[in-house]
PDB file of C-alpha atoms in Angstrom:
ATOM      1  CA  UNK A 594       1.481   3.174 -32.262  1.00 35.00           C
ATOM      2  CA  UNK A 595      -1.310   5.179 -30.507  1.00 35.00           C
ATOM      3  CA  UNK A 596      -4.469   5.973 -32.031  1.00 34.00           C
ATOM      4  CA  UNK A 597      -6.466   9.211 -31.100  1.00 37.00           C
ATOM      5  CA  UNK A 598      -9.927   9.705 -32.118  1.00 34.00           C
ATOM      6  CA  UNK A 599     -11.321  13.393 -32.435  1.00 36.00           C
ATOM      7  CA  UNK A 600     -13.111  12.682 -29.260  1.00 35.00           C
ATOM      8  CA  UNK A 601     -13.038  15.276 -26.533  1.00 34.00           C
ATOM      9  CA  UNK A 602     -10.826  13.174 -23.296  1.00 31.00           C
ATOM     10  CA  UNK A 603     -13.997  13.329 -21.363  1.00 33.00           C
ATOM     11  CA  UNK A 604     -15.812  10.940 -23.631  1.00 37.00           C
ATOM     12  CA  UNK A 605     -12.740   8.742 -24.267  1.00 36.00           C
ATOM     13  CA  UNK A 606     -12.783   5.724 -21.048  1.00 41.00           C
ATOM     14  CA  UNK A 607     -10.483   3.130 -21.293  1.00 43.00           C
ATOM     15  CA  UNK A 608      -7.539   1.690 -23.590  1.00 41.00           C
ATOM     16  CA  UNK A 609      -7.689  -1.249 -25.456  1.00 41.00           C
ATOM     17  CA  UNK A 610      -4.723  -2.824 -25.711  1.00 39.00           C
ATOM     18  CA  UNK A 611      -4.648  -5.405 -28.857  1.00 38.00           C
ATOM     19  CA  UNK A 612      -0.885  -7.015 -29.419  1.00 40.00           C
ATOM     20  CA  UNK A 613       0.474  -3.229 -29.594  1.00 36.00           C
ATOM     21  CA  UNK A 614      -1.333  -1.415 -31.227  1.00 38.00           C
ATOM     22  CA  UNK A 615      -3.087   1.134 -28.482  1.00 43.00           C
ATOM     23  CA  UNK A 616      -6.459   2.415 -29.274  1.00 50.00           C
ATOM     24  CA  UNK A 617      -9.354   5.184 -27.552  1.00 53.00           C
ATOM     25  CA  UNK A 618     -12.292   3.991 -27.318  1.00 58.00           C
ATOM     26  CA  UNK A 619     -14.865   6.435 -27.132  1.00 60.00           C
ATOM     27  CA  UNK A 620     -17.955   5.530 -25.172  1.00 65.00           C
ATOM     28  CA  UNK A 621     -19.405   8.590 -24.183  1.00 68.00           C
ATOM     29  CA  UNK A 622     -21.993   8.147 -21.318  1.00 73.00           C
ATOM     30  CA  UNK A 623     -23.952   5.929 -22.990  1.00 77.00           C
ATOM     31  CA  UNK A 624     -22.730   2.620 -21.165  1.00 88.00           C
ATOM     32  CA  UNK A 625     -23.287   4.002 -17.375  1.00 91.00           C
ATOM     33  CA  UNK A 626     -26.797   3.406 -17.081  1.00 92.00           C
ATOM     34  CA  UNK A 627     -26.618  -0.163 -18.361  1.00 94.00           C
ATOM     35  CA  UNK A 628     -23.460  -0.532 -16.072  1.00 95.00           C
ATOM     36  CA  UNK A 629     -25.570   0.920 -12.922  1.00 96.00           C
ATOM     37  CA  UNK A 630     -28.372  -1.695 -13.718  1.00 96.00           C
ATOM     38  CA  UNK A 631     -26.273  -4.756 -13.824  1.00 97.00           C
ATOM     39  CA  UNK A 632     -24.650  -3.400 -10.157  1.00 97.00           C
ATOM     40  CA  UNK A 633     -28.301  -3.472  -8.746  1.00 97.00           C
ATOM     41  CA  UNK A 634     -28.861  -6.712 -10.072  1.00 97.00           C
ATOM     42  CA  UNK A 635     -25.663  -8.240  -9.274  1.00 97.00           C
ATOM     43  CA  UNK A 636     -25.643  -7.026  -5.722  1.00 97.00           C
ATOM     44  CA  UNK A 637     -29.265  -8.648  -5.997  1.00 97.00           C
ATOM     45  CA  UNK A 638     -28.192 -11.554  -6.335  1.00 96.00           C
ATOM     46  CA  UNK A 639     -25.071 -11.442  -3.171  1.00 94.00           C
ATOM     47  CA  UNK A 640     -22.587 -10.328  -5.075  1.00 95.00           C
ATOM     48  CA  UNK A 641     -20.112  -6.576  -4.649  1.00 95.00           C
ATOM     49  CA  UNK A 642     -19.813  -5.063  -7.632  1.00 96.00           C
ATOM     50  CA  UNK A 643     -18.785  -1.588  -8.549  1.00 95.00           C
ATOM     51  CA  UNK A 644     -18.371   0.701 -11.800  1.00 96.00           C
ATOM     52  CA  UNK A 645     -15.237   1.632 -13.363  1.00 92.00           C
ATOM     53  CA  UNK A 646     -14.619   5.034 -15.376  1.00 82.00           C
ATOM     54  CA  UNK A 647     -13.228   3.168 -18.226  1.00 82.00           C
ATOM     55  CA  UNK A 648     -15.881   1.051 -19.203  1.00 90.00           C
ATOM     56  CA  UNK A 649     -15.948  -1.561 -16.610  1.00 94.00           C
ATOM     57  CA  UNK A 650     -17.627  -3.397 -14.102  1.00 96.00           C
ATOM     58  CA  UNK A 651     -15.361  -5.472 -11.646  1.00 95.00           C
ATOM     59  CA  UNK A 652     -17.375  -8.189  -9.414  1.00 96.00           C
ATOM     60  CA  UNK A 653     -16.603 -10.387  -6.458  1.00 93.00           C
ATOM     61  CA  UNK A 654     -18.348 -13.015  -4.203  1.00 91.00           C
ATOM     62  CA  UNK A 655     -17.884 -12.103  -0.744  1.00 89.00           C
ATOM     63  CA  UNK A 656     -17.889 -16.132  -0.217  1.00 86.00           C
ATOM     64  CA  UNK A 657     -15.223 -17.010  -2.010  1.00 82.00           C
ATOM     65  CA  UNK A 658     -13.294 -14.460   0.516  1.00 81.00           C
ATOM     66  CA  UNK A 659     -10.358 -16.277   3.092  1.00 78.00           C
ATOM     67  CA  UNK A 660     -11.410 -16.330   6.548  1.00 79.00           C
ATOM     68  CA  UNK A 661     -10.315 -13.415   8.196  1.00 80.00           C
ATOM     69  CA  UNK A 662      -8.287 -15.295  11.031  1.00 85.00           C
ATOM     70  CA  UNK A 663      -6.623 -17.732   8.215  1.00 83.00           C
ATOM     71  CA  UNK A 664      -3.702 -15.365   7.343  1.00 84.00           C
ATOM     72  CA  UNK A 665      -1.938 -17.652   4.944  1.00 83.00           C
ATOM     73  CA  UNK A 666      -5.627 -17.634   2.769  1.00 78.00           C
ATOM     74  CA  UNK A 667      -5.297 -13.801   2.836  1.00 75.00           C
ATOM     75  CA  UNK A 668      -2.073 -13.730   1.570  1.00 78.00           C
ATOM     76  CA  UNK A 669      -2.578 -16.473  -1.198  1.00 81.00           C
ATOM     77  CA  UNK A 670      -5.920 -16.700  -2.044  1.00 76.00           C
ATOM     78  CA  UNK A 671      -7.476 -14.615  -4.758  1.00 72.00           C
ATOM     79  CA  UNK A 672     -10.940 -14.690  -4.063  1.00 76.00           C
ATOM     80  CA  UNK A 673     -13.770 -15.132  -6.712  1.00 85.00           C
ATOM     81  CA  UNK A 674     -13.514 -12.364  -8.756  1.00 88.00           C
ATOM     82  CA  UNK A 675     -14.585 -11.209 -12.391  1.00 92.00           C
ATOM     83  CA  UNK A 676     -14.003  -8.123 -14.653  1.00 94.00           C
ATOM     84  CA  UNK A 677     -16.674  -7.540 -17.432  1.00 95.00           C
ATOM     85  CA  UNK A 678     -15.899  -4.336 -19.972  1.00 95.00           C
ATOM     86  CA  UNK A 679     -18.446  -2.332 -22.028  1.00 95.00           C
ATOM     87  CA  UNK A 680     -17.263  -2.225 -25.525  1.00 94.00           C
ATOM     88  CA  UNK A 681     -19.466  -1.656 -29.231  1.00 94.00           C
ATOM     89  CA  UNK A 682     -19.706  -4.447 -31.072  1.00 93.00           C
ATOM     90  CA  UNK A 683     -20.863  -4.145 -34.267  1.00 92.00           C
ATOM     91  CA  UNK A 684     -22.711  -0.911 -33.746  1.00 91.00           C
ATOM     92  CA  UNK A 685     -24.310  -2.156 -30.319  1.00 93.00           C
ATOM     93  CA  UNK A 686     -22.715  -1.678 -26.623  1.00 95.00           C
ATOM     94  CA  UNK A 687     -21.831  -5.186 -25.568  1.00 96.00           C
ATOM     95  CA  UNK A 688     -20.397  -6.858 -22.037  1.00 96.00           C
ATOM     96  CA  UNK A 689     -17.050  -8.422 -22.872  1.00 96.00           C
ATOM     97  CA  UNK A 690     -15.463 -11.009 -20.324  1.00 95.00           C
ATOM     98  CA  UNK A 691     -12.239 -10.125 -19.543  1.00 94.00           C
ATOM     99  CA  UNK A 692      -9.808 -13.090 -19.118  1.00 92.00           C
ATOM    100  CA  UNK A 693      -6.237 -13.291 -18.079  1.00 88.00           C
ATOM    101  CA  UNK A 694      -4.120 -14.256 -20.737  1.00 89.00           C
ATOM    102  CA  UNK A 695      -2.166 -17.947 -21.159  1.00 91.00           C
ATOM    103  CA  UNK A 696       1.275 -15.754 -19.356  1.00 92.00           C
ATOM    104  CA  UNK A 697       1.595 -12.874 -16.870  1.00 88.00           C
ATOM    105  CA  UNK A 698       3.198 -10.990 -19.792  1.00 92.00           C
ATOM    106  CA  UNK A 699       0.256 -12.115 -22.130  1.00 92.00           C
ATOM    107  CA  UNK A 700      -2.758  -9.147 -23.169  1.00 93.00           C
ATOM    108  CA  UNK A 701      -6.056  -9.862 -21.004  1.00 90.00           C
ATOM    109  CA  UNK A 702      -9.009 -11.869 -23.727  1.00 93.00           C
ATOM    110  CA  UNK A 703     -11.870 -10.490 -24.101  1.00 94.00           C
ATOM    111  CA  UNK A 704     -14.821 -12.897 -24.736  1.00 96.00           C
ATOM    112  CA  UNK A 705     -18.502 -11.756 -25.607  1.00 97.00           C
ATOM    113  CA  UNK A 706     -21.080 -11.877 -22.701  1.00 97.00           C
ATOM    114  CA  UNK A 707     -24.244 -10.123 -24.007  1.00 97.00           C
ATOM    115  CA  UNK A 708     -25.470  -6.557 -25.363  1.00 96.00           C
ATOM    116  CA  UNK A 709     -25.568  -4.297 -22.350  1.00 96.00           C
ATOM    117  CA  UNK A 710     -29.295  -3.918 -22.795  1.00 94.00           C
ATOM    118  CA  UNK A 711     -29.494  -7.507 -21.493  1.00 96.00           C
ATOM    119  CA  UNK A 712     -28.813  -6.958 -17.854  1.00 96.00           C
ATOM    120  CA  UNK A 713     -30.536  -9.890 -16.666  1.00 97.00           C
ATOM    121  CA  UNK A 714     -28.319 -12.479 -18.934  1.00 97.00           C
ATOM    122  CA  UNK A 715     -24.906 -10.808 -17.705  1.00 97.00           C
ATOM    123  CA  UNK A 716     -26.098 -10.969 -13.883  1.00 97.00           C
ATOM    124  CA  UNK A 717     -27.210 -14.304 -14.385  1.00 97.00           C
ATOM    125  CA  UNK A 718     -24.019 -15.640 -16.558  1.00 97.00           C
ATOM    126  CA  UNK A 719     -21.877 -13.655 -14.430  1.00 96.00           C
ATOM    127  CA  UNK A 720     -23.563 -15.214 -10.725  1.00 95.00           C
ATOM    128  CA  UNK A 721     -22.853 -18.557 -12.257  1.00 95.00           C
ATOM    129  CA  UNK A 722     -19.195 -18.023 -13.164  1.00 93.00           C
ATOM    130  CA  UNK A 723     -18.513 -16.637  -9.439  1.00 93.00           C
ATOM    131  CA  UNK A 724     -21.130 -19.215  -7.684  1.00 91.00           C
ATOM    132  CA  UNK A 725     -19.738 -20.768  -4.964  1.00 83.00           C
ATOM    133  CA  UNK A 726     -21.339 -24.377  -5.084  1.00 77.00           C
ATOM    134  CA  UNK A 727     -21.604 -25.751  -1.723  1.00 70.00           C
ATOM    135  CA  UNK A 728     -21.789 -22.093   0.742  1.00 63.00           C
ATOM    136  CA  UNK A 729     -24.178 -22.480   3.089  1.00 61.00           C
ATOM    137  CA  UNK A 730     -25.069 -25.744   2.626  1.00 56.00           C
ATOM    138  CA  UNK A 731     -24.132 -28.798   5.461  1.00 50.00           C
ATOM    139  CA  UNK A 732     -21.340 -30.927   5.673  1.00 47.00           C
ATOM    140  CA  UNK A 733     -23.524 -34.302   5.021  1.00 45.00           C
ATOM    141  CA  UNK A 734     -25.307 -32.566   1.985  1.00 43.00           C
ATOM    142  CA  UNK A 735     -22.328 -31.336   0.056  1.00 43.00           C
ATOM    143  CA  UNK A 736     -20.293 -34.553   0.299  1.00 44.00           C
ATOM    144  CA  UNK A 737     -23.342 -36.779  -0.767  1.00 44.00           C
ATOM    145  CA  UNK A 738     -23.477 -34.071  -3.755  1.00 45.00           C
ATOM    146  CA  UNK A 739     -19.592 -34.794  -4.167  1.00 43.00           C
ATOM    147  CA  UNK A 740     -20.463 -38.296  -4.889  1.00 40.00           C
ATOM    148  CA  UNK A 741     -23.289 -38.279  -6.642  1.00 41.00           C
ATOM    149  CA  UNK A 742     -21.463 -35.650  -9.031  1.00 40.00           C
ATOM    150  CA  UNK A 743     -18.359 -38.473  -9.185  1.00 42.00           C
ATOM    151  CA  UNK A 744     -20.776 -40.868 -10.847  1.00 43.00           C
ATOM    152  CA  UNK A 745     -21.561 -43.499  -7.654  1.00 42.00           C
ATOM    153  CA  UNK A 746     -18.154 -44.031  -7.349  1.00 43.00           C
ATOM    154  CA  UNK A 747     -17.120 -44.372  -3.733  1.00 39.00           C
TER     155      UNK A 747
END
């Protein structure tokens, strides 16, 4: 069953896909500026983002990339990665997380993040989900953070 608003096509970005039921969501222009300001601060903060027509934002940390000589990582590793989608939410443009479902055949979940207005909470929450702990930092530090982190235990 589709659902069509009386929404010119322009203003109508992105599908939302809930069980079967396929609905327009209409979002006008409203969500680009909030979705240009949390690029700028996610590149800010190391991170590649870019905007989506439909409503989205898609992320990645450039560290969490294979080496580029380690062809087996290319092939298999995904990479740190993270889709957030502008939807309303009760009457207010919110991020939404966007999580694989529990099977490949399974709808994506869509979790609150924050009202778009809140740039600085989404960069932030969304910095910490793609963090890479230990880049950067030297052999000797990260494993005495390994065991500190496993309680003493050696």
């Amino acid at each position: 069953m589709v659902v069509a608003l009386p929404v010119p096509l322009c203003l109508l970005l992105g599908v939302v896909v809930v069980g079967r039921v396929v609905a327009r969501v209409a979002l006008g222009e409203s969500w680009r500026s909030g979705a240009l300001a949390l690029v700028d601060a996610l590149e800010a903060r190391g991170l590649v983002a870019e905007v989506w027509g439909h409503g989205a934002v898609r992320v990645r940390n450039p560290a969490g990339e294979p080496d580029a000589d380690d062809p087996q990582g290319q092939v298999f590793a995904p990479g740190l990665r993270q889709e957030v989608l502008c939807r309303p939410r009760g009457g207010v443009l919110w991020w939404l997380w966007v999580w694989s479902g529990p099977t490949r055949s399974s709808p994506v979940e869509l979790e609150p993040l924050c009202p778009v207005e809140d740039t600085v909470t989404a960069a932030e929450r969304i910095a910490r989900v793609l963090a890479v702990p230990f880049a950067g930092a030297s052999t000797s530090s990260a494993s005495s953070g390994a065991s500190a982190s496993a309680g003493g235990c050696g």
